[in-house]
Coordinates of C-alpha atoms in Angstrom, one line a residue:
X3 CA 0.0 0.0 0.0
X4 CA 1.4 3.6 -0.4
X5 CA 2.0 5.4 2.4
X6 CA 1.6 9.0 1.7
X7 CA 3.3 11.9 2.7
X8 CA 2.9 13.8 5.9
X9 CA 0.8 16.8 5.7
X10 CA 2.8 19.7 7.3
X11 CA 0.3 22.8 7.9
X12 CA -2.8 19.8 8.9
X13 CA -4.4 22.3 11.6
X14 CA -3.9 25.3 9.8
X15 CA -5.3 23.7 6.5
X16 CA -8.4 22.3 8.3
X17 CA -8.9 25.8 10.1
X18 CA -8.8 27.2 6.5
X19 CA -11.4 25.1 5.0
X20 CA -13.7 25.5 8.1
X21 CA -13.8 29.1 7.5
X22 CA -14.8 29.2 4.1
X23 CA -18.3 29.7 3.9
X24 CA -18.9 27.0 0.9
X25 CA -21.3 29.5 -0.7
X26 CA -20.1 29.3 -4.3
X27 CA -16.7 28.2 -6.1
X28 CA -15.2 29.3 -9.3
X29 CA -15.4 25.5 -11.2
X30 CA -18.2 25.4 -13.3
X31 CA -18.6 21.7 -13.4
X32 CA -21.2 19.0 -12.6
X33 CA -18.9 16.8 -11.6
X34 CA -16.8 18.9 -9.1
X35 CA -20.1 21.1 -7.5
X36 CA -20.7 24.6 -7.5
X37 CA -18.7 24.5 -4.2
X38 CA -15.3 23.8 -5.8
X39 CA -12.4 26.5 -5.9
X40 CA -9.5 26.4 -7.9
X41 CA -6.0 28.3 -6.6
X42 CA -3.4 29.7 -8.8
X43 CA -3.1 29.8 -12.0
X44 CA -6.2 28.6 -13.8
X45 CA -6.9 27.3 -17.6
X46 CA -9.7 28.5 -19.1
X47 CA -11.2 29.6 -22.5
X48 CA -9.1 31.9 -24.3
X49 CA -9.7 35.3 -24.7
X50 CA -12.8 34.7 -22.5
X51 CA -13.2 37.4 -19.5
X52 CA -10.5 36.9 -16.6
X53 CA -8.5 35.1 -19.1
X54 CA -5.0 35.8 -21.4
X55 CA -4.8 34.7 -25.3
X56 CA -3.6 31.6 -24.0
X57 CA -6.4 30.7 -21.7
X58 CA -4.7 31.5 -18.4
X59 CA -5.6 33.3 -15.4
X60 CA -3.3 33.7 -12.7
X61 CA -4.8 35.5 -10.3
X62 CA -4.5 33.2 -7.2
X63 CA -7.3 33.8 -5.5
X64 CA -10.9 34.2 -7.3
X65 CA -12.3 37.3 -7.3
X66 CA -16.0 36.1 -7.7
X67 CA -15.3 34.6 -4.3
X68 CA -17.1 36.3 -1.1
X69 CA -14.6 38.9 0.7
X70 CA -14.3 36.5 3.9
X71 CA -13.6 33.7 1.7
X72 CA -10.8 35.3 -0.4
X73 CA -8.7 35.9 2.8
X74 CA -9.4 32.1 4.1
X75 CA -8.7 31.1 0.4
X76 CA -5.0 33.6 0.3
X77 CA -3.9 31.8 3.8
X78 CA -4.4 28.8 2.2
X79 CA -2.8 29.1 -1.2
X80 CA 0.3 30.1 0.8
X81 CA 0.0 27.0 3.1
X82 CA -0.5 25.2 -0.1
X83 CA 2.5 26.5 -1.9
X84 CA 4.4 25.2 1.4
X85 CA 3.1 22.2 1.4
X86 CA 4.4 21.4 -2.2
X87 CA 7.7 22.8 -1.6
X88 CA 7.8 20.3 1.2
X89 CA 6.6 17.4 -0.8
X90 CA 9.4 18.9 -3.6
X91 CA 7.1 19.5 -6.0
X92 CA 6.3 22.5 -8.2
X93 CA 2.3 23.2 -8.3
X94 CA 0.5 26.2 -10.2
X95 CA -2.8 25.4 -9.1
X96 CA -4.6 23.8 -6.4
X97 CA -7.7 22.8 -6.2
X98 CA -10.2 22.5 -2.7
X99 CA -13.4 20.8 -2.8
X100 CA -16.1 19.7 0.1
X101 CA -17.8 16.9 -0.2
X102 CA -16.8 15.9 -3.8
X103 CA -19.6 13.7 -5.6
X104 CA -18.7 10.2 -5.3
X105 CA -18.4 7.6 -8.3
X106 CA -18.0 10.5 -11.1
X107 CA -15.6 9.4 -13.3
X108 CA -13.3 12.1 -15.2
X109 CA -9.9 12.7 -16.1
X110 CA -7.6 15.7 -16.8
X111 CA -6.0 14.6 -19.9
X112 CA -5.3 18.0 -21.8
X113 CA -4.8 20.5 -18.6
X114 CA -2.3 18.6 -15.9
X115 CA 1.1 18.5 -16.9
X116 CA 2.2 15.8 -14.5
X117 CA 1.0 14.1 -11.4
X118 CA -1.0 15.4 -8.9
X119 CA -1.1 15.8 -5.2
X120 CA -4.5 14.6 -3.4
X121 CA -5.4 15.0 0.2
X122 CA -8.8 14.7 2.1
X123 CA -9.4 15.9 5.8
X124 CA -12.5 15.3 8.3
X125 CA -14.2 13.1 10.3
X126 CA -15.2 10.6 8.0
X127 CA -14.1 6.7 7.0
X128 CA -14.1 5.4 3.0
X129 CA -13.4 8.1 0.4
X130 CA -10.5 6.3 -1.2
X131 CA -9.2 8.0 -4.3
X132 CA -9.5 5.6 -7.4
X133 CA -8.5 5.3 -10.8
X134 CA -8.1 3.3 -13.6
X135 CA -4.9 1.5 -15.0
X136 CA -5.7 -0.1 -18.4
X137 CA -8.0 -3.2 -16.7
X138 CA -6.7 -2.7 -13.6
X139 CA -8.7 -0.6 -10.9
X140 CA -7.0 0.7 -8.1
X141 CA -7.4 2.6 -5.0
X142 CA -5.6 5.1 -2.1
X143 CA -6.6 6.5 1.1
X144 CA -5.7 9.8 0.8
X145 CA -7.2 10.8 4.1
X146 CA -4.9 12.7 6.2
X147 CA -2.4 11.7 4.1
X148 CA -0.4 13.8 0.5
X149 CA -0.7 10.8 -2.0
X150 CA 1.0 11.3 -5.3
X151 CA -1.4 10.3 -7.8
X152 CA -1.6 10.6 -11.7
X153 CA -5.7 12.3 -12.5
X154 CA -4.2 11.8 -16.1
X155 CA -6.1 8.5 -15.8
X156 CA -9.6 7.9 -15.5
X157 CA -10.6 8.4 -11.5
X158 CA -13.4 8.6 -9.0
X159 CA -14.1 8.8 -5.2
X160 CA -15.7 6.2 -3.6
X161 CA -18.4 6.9 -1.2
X162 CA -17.8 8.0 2.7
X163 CA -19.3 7.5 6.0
X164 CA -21.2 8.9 7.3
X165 CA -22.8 10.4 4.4
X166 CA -23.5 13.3 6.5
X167 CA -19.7 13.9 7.3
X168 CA -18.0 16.6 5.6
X169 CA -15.0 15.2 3.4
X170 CA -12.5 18.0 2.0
X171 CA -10.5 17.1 -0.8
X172 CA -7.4 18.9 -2.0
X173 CA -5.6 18.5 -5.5
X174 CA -1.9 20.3 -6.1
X175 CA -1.6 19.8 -10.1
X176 CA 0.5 21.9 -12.8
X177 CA -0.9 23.1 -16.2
X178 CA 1.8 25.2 -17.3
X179 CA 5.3 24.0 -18.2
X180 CA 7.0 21.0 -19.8

């Protein structure tokens, strides 16, 4: 089994994500929720509003975000950006979900230039992070945990208990660069 990393800033992380209100995110997705945010440098549609000729925005923090929630979300991008430099790892973007939707299939073929970086955090058991190898399904804990996993391949969540329980889930990834 892989062990994961240890997760440096844990408290300070949860504290974060207990703040944020959870009102609205800036992913417009039906598989991530409306209560998704993505960090640092974003990809989007070129030319659209917000974004450069080559589809980038990289303003870290989203603007469309309530005022409270951009401070939480600044405190932890920078958390984040340690948290990477511990794992040695160089990140643009990060993205923070609550209580992802379970069983949703996707991947991030065109975006993510590399692996990725998944935590969750709460009181909850199940969760595990799972994707798809060829014919070979396979599956991580990331709870408490940094596990290094590659989103370039089909992926899910499995279910948690108790379905009430909050379950936050966050991704380091890169979409710039080699």
């Amino acid at each position: 089994p892989l062990r994961g990393e240890r997760v440096k800033h844990a408290r300070e992380i949860w504290d974060c994500l207990q703040r944020l209100s959870w009102k609205r995110g800036n992913v417009k997705s039906k598989t991530f929720g409306r209560t998704s945010i993505t960090l640092g440098t974003t990809l989007g549609a070129p030319w659209s509003i917000g974004f450069d000729t080559a589809g980038y925005n990289s303003v870290a923090v989203p603007q469309c975000l309530p005022k409270s929630d951009r401070e939480q979300c600044a405190r932890l991008w920078a958390l984040l950006q340690d948290e990477a430099l511990a794992l040695d790892v160089k990140i643009t973007s990060g993205q923070v979900n609550t209580n992802f939707r379970t069983g949703a299939q996707h991947h991030h073929w065109r975006a993510d230039k590399d692996h990725q970086w998944c935590l969750s955090l709460g009181d909850f058991a199940g969760g595990e992070f799972c994707w798809q190898e060829g014919e070979r399904c396979l599956s991580v804990s990331t709870k408490e945990r940094w596990q290094k996993v590659d989103g370039r391949h089909l992926h899910w969540v499995q279910p948690h208990e108790p379905a009430n329980a909050d379950r936050f889930s966050i991704v380091l990834f890169r979409n710039t660069g080699d």
